[in-house]
PDB file of C-alpha atoms in Angstrom:
ATOM      1  CA  MET A1238      -0.317  -0.479   0.105  1.00 90.00           C
ATOM      2  CA  THR A1239       1.517   3.092  -1.156  1.00 97.00           C
ATOM      3  CA  ARG A1240       2.428   5.660   2.268  1.00 98.00           C
ATOM      4  CA  LYS A1241       1.198   9.826   2.089  1.00 97.00           C
ATOM      5  CA  ILE A1242       3.681  11.432   3.606  1.00 98.00           C
ATOM      6  CA  ALA A1243       4.271  15.303   4.638  1.00 97.00           C
ATOM      7  CA  SER A1244       8.634  15.785   3.867  1.00 97.00           C
ATOM      8  CA  LEU A1245      11.316  13.952   2.337  1.00 98.00           C
ATOM      9  CA  ARG A1246      13.089  13.681   5.191  1.00 97.00           C
ATOM     10  CA  ASP A1247      10.510  11.506   6.900  1.00 97.00           C
ATOM     11  CA  ILE A1248      11.546   8.852   5.189  1.00 98.00           C
ATOM     12  CA  ALA A1249      15.049   9.777   4.042  1.00 98.00           C
ATOM     13  CA  ASP A1250      17.319   8.195   6.465  1.00 97.00           C
ATOM     14  CA  GLY A1251      15.975   4.130   5.064  1.00 97.00           C
ATOM     15  CA  TYR A1252      17.722   5.799   1.495  1.00 98.00           C
ATOM     16  CA  ASP A1253      22.066   5.603   0.691  1.00 98.00           C
ATOM     17  CA  ALA A1254      20.644   7.958  -2.095  1.00 98.00           C
ATOM     18  CA  ILE A1255      17.920  10.347  -3.368  1.00 98.00           C
ATOM     19  CA  VAL A1256      17.225  10.488  -7.197  1.00 98.00           C
ATOM     20  CA  LEU A1257      14.991  13.130  -7.991  1.00 98.00           C
ATOM     21  CA  ASP A1258      13.158  13.844 -11.615  1.00 97.00           C
ATOM     22  CA  GLN A1259      12.954  17.273 -12.880  1.00 94.00           C
ATOM     23  CA  TRP A1260      10.488  18.808 -14.856  1.00 90.00           C
ATOM     24  CA  GLY A1261       6.939  18.414 -12.085  1.00 92.00           C
ATOM     25  CA  VAL A1262       9.248  17.963  -9.686  1.00 96.00           C
ATOM     26  CA  LEU A1263      11.539  20.723  -9.119  1.00 96.00           C
ATOM     27  CA  HIS A1264      10.820  22.850 -11.448  1.00 94.00           C
ATOM     28  CA  ASP A1265       7.736  23.710 -13.946  1.00 89.00           C
ATOM     29  CA  GLY A1266      10.109  24.405 -17.073  1.00 85.00           C
ATOM     30  CA  THR A1267      11.174  28.325 -15.324  1.00 89.00           C
ATOM     31  CA  THR A1268      10.330  28.911 -12.169  1.00 92.00           C
ATOM     32  CA  PRO A1269      11.114  26.508  -8.837  1.00 95.00           C
ATOM     33  CA  TYR A1270       7.990  24.980  -7.306  1.00 94.00           C
ATOM     34  CA  PRO A1271       7.361  26.677  -3.568  1.00 95.00           C
ATOM     35  CA  GLY A1272       9.451  24.982  -1.110  1.00 95.00           C
ATOM     36  CA  ALA A1273      11.654  22.940  -3.644  1.00 97.00           C
ATOM     37  CA  VAL A1274      15.147  24.613  -3.140  1.00 97.00           C
ATOM     38  CA  THR A1275      14.390  24.599   0.533  1.00 97.00           C
ATOM     39  CA  ALA A1276      13.489  20.877   0.890  1.00 97.00           C
ATOM     40  CA  LEU A1277      16.120  20.060  -0.825  1.00 97.00           C
ATOM     41  CA  GLN A1278      18.750  22.332   1.146  1.00 97.00           C
ATOM     42  CA  ARG A1279      17.883  20.708   4.505  1.00 97.00           C
ATOM     43  CA  LEU A1280      17.994  17.150   3.440  1.00 98.00           C
ATOM     44  CA  ARG A1281      21.847  18.280   1.713  1.00 97.00           C
ATOM     45  CA  ALA A1282      22.124  19.659   5.804  1.00 96.00           C
ATOM     46  CA  ASP A1283      21.434  16.205   6.986  1.00 97.00           C
ATOM     47  CA  GLY A1284      23.274  14.395   4.982  1.00 97.00           C
ATOM     48  CA  CYS A1285      21.188  13.402   2.222  1.00 97.00           C
ATOM     49  CA  ARG A1286      23.365  12.300  -0.840  1.00 98.00           C
ATOM     50  CA  LEU A1287      20.932  14.072  -3.873  1.00 98.00           C
ATOM     51  CA  ALA A1288      20.533  13.322  -7.461  1.00 98.00           C
ATOM     52  CA  VAL A1289      19.059  14.470 -10.792  1.00 97.00           C
ATOM     53  CA  LEU A1290      17.794  11.858 -13.705  1.00 97.00           C
ATOM     54  CA  SER A1291      15.703  14.089 -16.846  1.00 93.00           C
ATOM     55  CA  ASN A1292      14.349  12.729 -19.492  1.00 89.00           C
ATOM     56  CA  SER A1293      15.902  15.498 -20.808  1.00 87.00           C
ATOM     57  CA  GLY A1294      16.807  16.185 -24.504  1.00 88.00           C
ATOM     58  CA  LYS A1295      19.721  17.819 -23.512  1.00 88.00           C
ATOM     59  CA  ARG A1296      23.051  16.625 -22.183  1.00 93.00           C
ATOM     60  CA  ALA A1297      23.555  17.050 -18.599  1.00 93.00           C
ATOM     61  CA  ALA A1298      25.474  19.870 -18.129  1.00 93.00           C
ATOM     62  CA  PRO A1299      23.197  22.600 -19.553  1.00 92.00           C
ATOM     63  CA  ASN A1300      20.705  20.930 -17.356  1.00 92.00           C
ATOM     64  CA  ALA A1301      22.746  21.385 -13.902  1.00 95.00           C
ATOM     65  CA  ALA A1302      22.879  24.142 -15.500  1.00 94.00           C
ATOM     66  CA  ARG A1303      18.964  25.448 -15.616  1.00 92.00           C
ATOM     67  CA  ILE A1304      19.000  23.643 -12.301  1.00 95.00           C
ATOM     68  CA  ALA A1305      21.386  26.155 -11.143  1.00 96.00           C
ATOM     69  CA  ALA A1306      20.194  29.530 -12.968  1.00 95.00           C
ATOM     70  CA  MET A1307      16.482  28.502 -10.712  1.00 95.00           C
ATOM     71  CA  GLY A1308      18.450  28.514  -7.522  1.00 95.00           C
ATOM     72  CA  PHE A1309      19.101  25.040  -7.056  1.00 96.00           C
ATOM     73  CA  ALA A1310      22.956  25.159  -5.387  1.00 94.00           C
ATOM     74  CA  GLU A1311      25.582  23.986  -8.146  1.00 87.00           C
ATOM     75  CA  ASP A1312      27.031  21.666  -5.190  1.00 93.00           C
ATOM     76  CA  MET A1313      23.596  20.492  -4.446  1.00 97.00           C
ATOM     77  CA  PHE A1314      23.271  17.473  -6.198  1.00 97.00           C
ATOM     78  CA  GLU A1315      25.805  14.171  -6.859  1.00 96.00           C
ATOM     79  CA  SER A1316      25.044  14.529 -10.147  1.00 95.00           C
ATOM     80  CA  VAL A1317      22.744  14.947 -13.313  1.00 95.00           C
ATOM     81  CA  MET A1318      21.899  12.315 -15.102  1.00 93.00           C
ATOM     82  CA  THR A1319      19.938  12.590 -18.830  1.00 92.00           C
ATOM     83  CA  SER A1320      18.713  10.924 -20.871  1.00 92.00           C
ATOM     84  CA  GLY A1321      20.610  13.303 -23.879  1.00 93.00           C
ATOM     85  CA  GLU A1322      24.158  12.354 -22.082  1.00 93.00           C
ATOM     86  CA  ALA A1323      23.567   8.495 -22.044  1.00 90.00           C
ATOM     87  CA  LEU A1324      22.558  10.004 -25.940  1.00 93.00           C
ATOM     88  CA  TRP A1325      25.612  11.341 -26.477  1.00 94.00           C
ATOM     89  CA  ARG A1326      28.061   9.279 -24.721  1.00 90.00           C
ATOM     90  CA  ASP A1327      26.843   6.071 -26.883  1.00 91.00           C
ATOM     91  CA  LEU A1328      27.024   8.050 -30.559  1.00 95.00           C
ATOM     92  CA  HIS A1329      30.302   8.902 -28.672  1.00 95.00           C
ATOM     93  CA  ASP A1330      31.302   5.309 -27.784  1.00 92.00           C
ATOM     94  CA  GLY A1331      30.144   4.484 -31.410  1.00 95.00           C
ATOM     95  CA  ALA A1332      27.614   1.511 -30.244  1.00 92.00           C
ATOM     96  CA  ILE A1333      25.224   3.544 -32.850  1.00 95.00           C
ATOM     97  CA  ALA A1334      26.455   3.161 -36.066  1.00 96.00           C
ATOM     98  CA  ALA A1335      24.538   6.034 -37.911  1.00 97.00           C
ATOM     99  CA  ARG A1336      26.817   9.816 -38.754  1.00 98.00           C
ATOM    100  CA  ARG A1337      23.918  11.304 -40.723  1.00 98.00           C
ATOM    101  CA  PHE A1338      20.922  12.410 -38.590  1.00 98.00           C
ATOM    102  CA  PHE A1339      18.489  14.352 -39.440  1.00 98.00           C
ATOM    103  CA  ALA A1340      17.766  16.607 -36.636  1.00 98.00           C
ATOM    104  CA  ILE A1341      13.857  17.456 -34.634  1.00 97.00           C
ATOM    105  CA  GLU A1342      14.831  19.582 -31.890  1.00 96.00           C
ATOM    106  CA  ARG A1343      12.896  22.443 -29.693  1.00 93.00           C
ATOM    107  CA  ALA A1344      14.537  25.546 -31.171  1.00 94.00           C
ATOM    108  CA  ALA A1345      16.983  26.213 -33.877  1.00 95.00           C
ATOM    109  CA  GLY A1346      20.723  25.478 -32.948  1.00 95.00           C
ATOM    110  CA  ASP A1347      20.217  22.916 -30.703  1.00 95.00           C
ATOM    111  CA  ALA A1348      20.709  19.926 -32.558  1.00 96.00           C
ATOM    112  CA  ALA A1349      23.998  21.039 -33.254  1.00 97.00           C
ATOM    113  CA  ALA A1350      25.061  22.259 -29.841  1.00 95.00           C
ATOM    114  CA  TRP A1351      24.434  18.737 -28.006  1.00 96.00           C
ATOM    115  CA  ALA A1352      26.827  17.250 -31.320  1.00 97.00           C
ATOM    116  CA  GLN A1353      28.951  18.798 -30.508  1.00 97.00           C
ATOM    117  CA  GLY A1354      32.507  16.282 -29.840  1.00 97.00           C
ATOM    118  CA  LEU A1355      30.900  13.468 -31.604  1.00 97.00           C
ATOM    119  CA  ASP A1356      31.846  12.865 -35.811  1.00 96.00           C
ATOM    120  CA  ILE A1357      27.935  13.100 -37.201  1.00 98.00           C
ATOM    121  CA  SER A1358      26.379  15.332 -39.852  1.00 98.00           C
ATOM    122  CA  LEU A1359      22.697  16.788 -39.175  1.00 98.00           C
ATOM    123  CA  VAL A1360      21.083  16.515 -42.190  1.00 98.00           C
ATOM    124  CA  ASP A1361      18.110  17.349 -44.719  1.00 97.00           C
ATOM    125  CA  LEU A1362      15.641  13.908 -44.054  1.00 98.00           C
ATOM    126  CA  ASP A1363      16.397  12.623 -47.528  1.00 97.00           C
ATOM    127  CA  ASN A1364      20.631  12.200 -46.830  1.00 98.00           C
ATOM    128  CA  ALA A1365      19.676  10.694 -43.533  1.00 98.00           C
ATOM    129  CA  GLU A1366      20.889   7.517 -41.631  1.00 98.00           C
ATOM    130  CA  ALA A1367      18.358   7.839 -38.562  1.00 98.00           C
ATOM    131  CA  VAL A1368      16.434  10.323 -37.176  1.00 98.00           C
ATOM    132  CA  LEU A1369      17.560  12.265 -33.930  1.00 97.00           C
ATOM    133  CA  LEU A1370      14.390  13.616 -32.020  1.00 97.00           C
ATOM    134  CA  ILE A1371      15.976  15.538 -28.928  1.00 94.00           C
ATOM    135  CA  GLY A1372      13.869  18.119 -28.231  1.00 93.00           C
ATOM    136  CA  LEU A1373      10.012  19.701 -30.441  1.00 93.00           C
ATOM    137  CA  PRO A1374       9.433  23.272 -30.925  1.00 92.00           C
ATOM    138  CA  ASP A1375       7.084  25.015 -28.072  1.00 86.00           C
ATOM    139  CA  GLY A1376       2.720  24.709 -29.203  1.00 86.00           C
ATOM    140  CA  SER A1377       3.701  21.205 -31.023  1.00 88.00           C
ATOM    141  CA  ALA A1378       0.925  18.642 -32.447  1.00 90.00           C
ATOM    142  CA  LEU A1379       1.226  15.541 -33.925  1.00 92.00           C
ATOM    143  CA  PRO A1380      -0.456  16.593 -36.884  1.00 94.00           C
ATOM    144  CA  ASP A1381       2.722  18.853 -37.871  1.00 94.00           C
ATOM    145  CA  TRP A1382       4.794  15.889 -38.844  1.00 96.00           C
ATOM    146  CA  SER A1383       2.742  13.838 -40.825  1.00 96.00           C
ATOM    147  CA  ASP A1384       5.073  13.837 -43.115  1.00 97.00           C
ATOM    148  CA  VAL A1385       8.516  13.479 -41.827  1.00 97.00           C
ATOM    149  CA  LEU A1386       7.022  10.754 -39.945  1.00 97.00           C
ATOM    150  CA  HIS A1387       5.523   9.174 -43.193  1.00 97.00           C
ATOM    151  CA  ALA A1388       9.055   9.485 -45.247  1.00 98.00           C
ATOM    152  CA  ALA A1389      11.252   8.541 -42.027  1.00 98.00           C
ATOM    153  CA  CYS A1390       8.892   5.506 -42.529  1.00 97.00           C
ATOM    154  CA  ALA A1391       9.191   5.504 -45.528  1.00 97.00           C
ATOM    155  CA  ARG A1392      12.820   4.909 -45.435  1.00 97.00           C
ATOM    156  CA  ASP A1393      12.746   2.974 -42.776  1.00 98.00           C
ATOM    157  CA  LEU A1394      15.106   4.930 -40.717  1.00 98.00           C
ATOM    158  CA  THR A1395      15.699   4.326 -36.702  1.00 98.00           C
ATOM    159  CA  VAL A1396      14.687   7.438 -34.713  1.00 98.00           C
ATOM    160  CA  TYR A1397      17.151   8.247 -31.696  1.00 97.00           C
ATOM    161  CA  CYS A1398      14.364   9.809 -29.113  1.00 95.00           C
ATOM    162  CA  SER A1399      16.436  11.143 -26.184  1.00 92.00           C
ATOM    163  CA  ASN A1400      13.207  12.351 -24.463  1.00 89.00           C
ATOM    164  CA  PRO A1401      10.552   9.285 -23.763  1.00 88.00           C
ATOM    165  CA  ASP A1402       8.085  11.746 -22.091  1.00 85.00           C
ATOM    166  CA  ARG A1403       5.102  12.048 -23.678  1.00 87.00           C
ATOM    167  CA  HIS A1404       4.033  15.208 -21.740  1.00 83.00           C
ATOM    168  CA  SER A1405       6.029  17.796 -19.479  1.00 78.00           C
ATOM    169  CA  PRO A1406       4.587  20.033 -17.023  1.00 71.00           C
ATOM    170  CA  ARG A1407       5.051  23.673 -17.807  1.00 70.00           C
ATOM    171  CA  ALA A1408       3.920  27.313 -15.833  1.00 72.00           C
ATOM    172  CA  ASP A1409       0.970  27.283 -18.033  1.00 66.00           C
ATOM    173  CA  GLY A1410       0.314  23.527 -18.651  1.00 72.00           C
ATOM    174  CA  LEU A1411       1.087  20.359 -20.403  1.00 75.00           C
ATOM    175  CA  VAL A1412       3.072  20.934 -23.620  1.00 79.00           C
ATOM    176  CA  VAL A1413       3.771  17.945 -26.105  1.00 86.00           C
ATOM    177  CA  SER A1414       6.818  16.080 -25.729  1.00 89.00           C
ATOM    178  CA  PRO A1415       8.878  14.313 -28.236  1.00 93.00           C
ATOM    179  CA  GLY A1416       7.803  10.474 -26.852  1.00 93.00           C
ATOM    180  CA  ALA A1417       4.718  11.203 -28.401  1.00 93.00           C
ATOM    181  CA  LEU A1418       6.301  12.412 -31.985  1.00 95.00           C
ATOM    182  CA  ALA A1419       8.515   9.084 -30.987  1.00 96.00           C
ATOM    183  CA  PHE A1420       5.694   6.475 -30.020  1.00 95.00           C
ATOM    184  CA  GLU A1421       2.955   8.123 -32.861  1.00 96.00           C
ATOM    185  CA  TYR A1422       6.228   6.758 -35.366  1.00 97.00           C
ATOM    186  CA  ALA A1423       6.651   3.434 -33.677  1.00 97.00           C
ATOM    187  CA  ALA A1424       2.315   3.270 -34.235  1.00 97.00           C
ATOM    188  CA  ARG A1425       3.367   3.745 -38.062  1.00 97.00           C
ATOM    189  CA  GLY A1426       5.470   0.705 -38.572  1.00 97.00           C
ATOM    190  CA  GLY A1427       8.986   2.691 -37.681  1.00 98.00           C
ATOM    191  CA  THR A1428      11.144   1.649 -35.544  1.00 97.00           C
ATOM    192  CA  VAL A1429      12.337   3.843 -32.136  1.00 97.00           C
ATOM    193  CA  GLN A1430      15.336   3.934 -29.790  1.00 94.00           C
ATOM    194  CA  PHE A1431      14.160   5.559 -26.821  1.00 93.00           C
ATOM    195  CA  TYR A1432      16.663   7.082 -24.156  1.00 91.00           C
ATOM    196  CA  GLY A1433      15.967   7.648 -20.704  1.00 90.00           C
ATOM    197  CA  LYS A1434      13.381   6.573 -18.361  1.00 94.00           C
ATOM    198  CA  PRO A1435      11.899   4.076 -17.759  1.00 94.00           C
ATOM    199  CA  HIS A1436      14.462   2.279 -19.125  1.00 91.00           C
ATOM    200  CA  VAL A1437      16.435   0.504 -16.772  1.00 91.00           C
ATOM    201  CA  PRO A1438      20.171   1.691 -18.559  1.00 84.00           C
ATOM    202  CA  VAL A1439      19.744   4.809 -17.584  1.00 90.00           C
ATOM    203  CA  PHE A1440      18.783   3.846 -13.978  1.00 94.00           C
ATOM    204  CA  ASP A1441      21.598   1.168 -13.535  1.00 90.00           C
ATOM    205  CA  ALA A1442      24.093   3.552 -15.065  1.00 87.00           C
ATOM    206  CA  LEU A1443      23.174   6.833 -12.530  1.00 93.00           C
ATOM    207  CA  GLN A1444      23.159   3.983  -9.662  1.00 94.00           C
ATOM    208  CA  ARG A1445      26.793   2.322 -10.662  1.00 89.00           C
ATOM    209  CA  HIS A1446      27.783   6.139 -10.174  1.00 89.00           C
ATOM    210  CA  LEU A1447      26.219   6.686  -7.079  1.00 94.00           C
ATOM    211  CA  GLY A1448      27.575   3.636  -5.755  1.00 95.00           C
ATOM    212  CA  ALA A1449      24.970   3.525  -3.628  1.00 96.00           C
ATOM    213  CA  SER A1450      22.203   0.101  -2.733  1.00 95.00           C
ATOM    214  CA  ARG A1451      19.201   1.946  -1.810  1.00 98.00           C
ATOM    215  CA  ILE A1452      18.026   4.968  -3.655  1.00 98.00           C
ATOM    216  CA  LEU A1453      14.597   6.508  -3.754  1.00 98.00           C
ATOM    217  CA  MET A1454      13.595   7.837  -6.737  1.00 98.00           C
ATOM    218  CA  VAL A1455      11.498  10.768  -6.450  1.00 98.00           C
ATOM    219  CA  GLY A1456       9.244  11.554  -9.849  1.00 98.00           C
ATOM    220  CA  ASP A1457       5.650  12.825 -10.932  1.00 96.00           C
ATOM    221  CA  SER A1458       5.364  10.235 -13.683  1.00 95.00           C
ATOM    222  CA  LEU A1459       3.814   6.946 -13.300  1.00 97.00           C
ATOM    223  CA  GLU A1460       4.641   5.797 -16.843  1.00 93.00           C
ATOM    224  CA  HIS A1461       8.457   6.779 -16.037  1.00 93.00           C
ATOM    225  CA  ASP A1462       9.679   8.005 -13.301  1.00 97.00           C
ATOM    226  CA  ILE A1463       8.009   4.945 -11.221  1.00 98.00           C
ATOM    227  CA  ALA A1464       8.009   1.683 -12.989  1.00 97.00           C
ATOM    228  CA  GLY A1465      11.529   2.797 -14.202  1.00 97.00           C
ATOM    229  CA  ALA A1466      12.265   2.596 -10.623  1.00 98.00           C
ATOM    230  CA  GLN A1467      10.555  -0.425  -9.833  1.00 97.00           C
ATOM    231  CA  ALA A1468      12.332  -2.325 -12.708  1.00 96.00           C
ATOM    232  CA  ALA A1469      15.644  -1.192 -11.145  1.00 97.00           C
ATOM    233  CA  GLY A1470      14.470  -2.049  -7.302  1.00 97.00           C
ATOM    234  CA  TRP A1471      14.467   1.625  -6.513  1.00 98.00           C
ATOM    235  CA  ASP A1472      11.498   2.062  -3.709  1.00 98.00           C
ATOM    236  CA  SER A1473       9.707   5.355  -5.177  1.00 98.00           C
ATOM    237  CA  VAL A1474       7.628   8.705  -4.728  1.00 98.00           C
ATOM    238  CA  LEU A1475       5.404  10.140  -6.598  1.00 98.00           C
ATOM    239  CA  VAL A1476       4.884  13.218  -6.364  1.00 98.00           C
ATOM    240  CA  ARG A1477       1.447  14.862  -7.007  1.00 97.00           C
ATOM    241  CA  GLY A1478       1.960  18.203  -7.914  1.00 94.00           C
ATOM    242  CA  GLY A1479       2.924  17.572 -11.266  1.00 92.00           C
ATOM    243  CA  LEU A1480       2.161  15.082 -14.501  1.00 92.00           C
ATOM    244  CA  TYR A1481      -1.513  14.574 -12.822  1.00 95.00           C
ATOM    245  CA  ALA A1482      -2.345  17.736 -10.528  1.00 93.00           C
ATOM    246  CA  THR A1483      -5.403  18.541 -12.177  1.00 93.00           C
ATOM    247  CA  ALA A1484      -6.147  14.530 -12.110  1.00 95.00           C
ATOM    248  CA  PHE A1485      -5.753  15.047  -7.908  1.00 96.00           C
ATOM    249  CA  ALA A1486      -7.405  17.955  -7.292  1.00 94.00           C
ATOM    250  CA  GLY A1487     -10.545  16.682  -8.565  1.00 88.00           C
ATOM    251  CA  GLY A1488     -10.647  13.506  -6.681  1.00 90.00           C
ATOM    252  CA  GLU A1489      -9.957  11.508  -3.205  1.00 95.00           C
ATOM    253  CA  MET A1490      -6.013  10.509  -3.507  1.00 96.00           C
ATOM    254  CA  ALA A1491      -5.922   7.094  -2.855  1.00 96.00           C
ATOM    255  CA  ASP A1492      -9.167   6.569  -5.639  1.00 96.00           C
ATOM    256  CA  VAL A1493      -7.052   8.810  -7.989  1.00 97.00           C
ATOM    257  CA  LEU A1494      -3.732   6.869  -7.766  1.00 97.00           C
ATOM    258  CA  ALA A1495      -5.537   3.156  -7.986  1.00 97.00           C
ATOM    259  CA  GLN A1496      -7.501   5.224 -10.946  1.00 97.00           C
ATOM    260  CA  LEU A1497      -3.225   6.438 -12.560  1.00 97.00           C
ATOM    261  CA  VAL A1498      -2.189   3.405 -11.638  1.00 98.00           C
ATOM    262  CA  ALA A1499      -4.392   0.690 -13.560  1.00 97.00           C
ATOM    263  CA  GLN A1500      -4.518   3.087 -16.486  1.00 96.00           C
ATOM    264  CA  HIS A1501      -0.556   2.821 -17.106  1.00 95.00           C
ATOM    265  CA  GLY A1502      -0.501  -0.450 -15.882  1.00 96.00           C
ATOM    266  CA  VAL A1503       2.030  -0.072 -13.073  1.00 97.00           C
ATOM    267  CA  ALA A1504       2.246  -1.036  -9.862  1.00 97.00           C
ATOM    268  CA  PRO A1505       1.511   1.708  -6.527  1.00 98.00           C
ATOM    269  CA  PRO A1506       4.563   3.942  -5.837  1.00 98.00           C
ATOM    270  CA  THR A1507       6.501   3.039  -1.964  1.00 98.00           C
ATOM    271  CA  PHE A1508       5.164   6.347  -1.545  1.00 98.00           C
ATOM    272  CA  THR A1509       3.540   9.970  -2.327  1.00 98.00           C
ATOM    273  CA  ILE A1510       3.396  13.827  -1.622  1.00 98.00           C
ATOM    274  CA  GLY A1511       1.982  16.818  -2.651  1.00 97.00           C
ATOM    275  CA  HIS A1512       5.647  18.856  -3.150  1.00 95.00           C
ATOM    276  CA  LEU A1513       8.507  18.547  -2.559  1.00 95.00           C
ATOM    277  CA  GLN A1514       9.122  19.139   1.241  1.00 93.00           C
TER     278      GLN A1514
END
């Protein structure tokens, strides 16, 4: 049975490290959630080891800088691991054979900046060996990409998706994330290679880096954070104020949670909390 907690400090002593999702847990994309910085400062003062595991298409360093700019001290987190970093490392290490990629990015130049240090080329779709999906422009809708998906599928191009999230919380609501486009491509018969949560390798990589055995994952997505933590053998905390804030605001917590876990086909999280406290 999922235990409702008021503060992470109530359970922190039971773990070697606490790993936190980024969007929907630490911040809404632009602003930290009320109390989040203070909550983590208190955990650090208690001696807790903290890390971030994010389904971000960007590499670890830009994400660490983004978090620091929002008021989370640079030394607050022992490690910041992103799905974009995991994909970059596989390309750098030669685990992926393709060298010519058609890039789908949030803003012009994102892919070029991400690819620095790699022996790859960013080309048009007709000359690509694969598709690099690291972001979507703000305001994107799936029908906007129908022609691109059709052309990529016709050429049997693999899509490497560095953000499996279908939606992400922002200050003004949810936005479509790269995972939604990748799943649509897969539904059309295309091949997709996902990086990030809930896929176990990214959890294992972070666990090896931390050298910890008892790890607690704090996230707002049952599909990614909670399911991934369960597959990796970690306990988990579901933050109710992120991705599912509207659902939890409209009913009794236990009933809403039961409906959500059934909908997503995952086991209930170990704990649940409203916001970081």
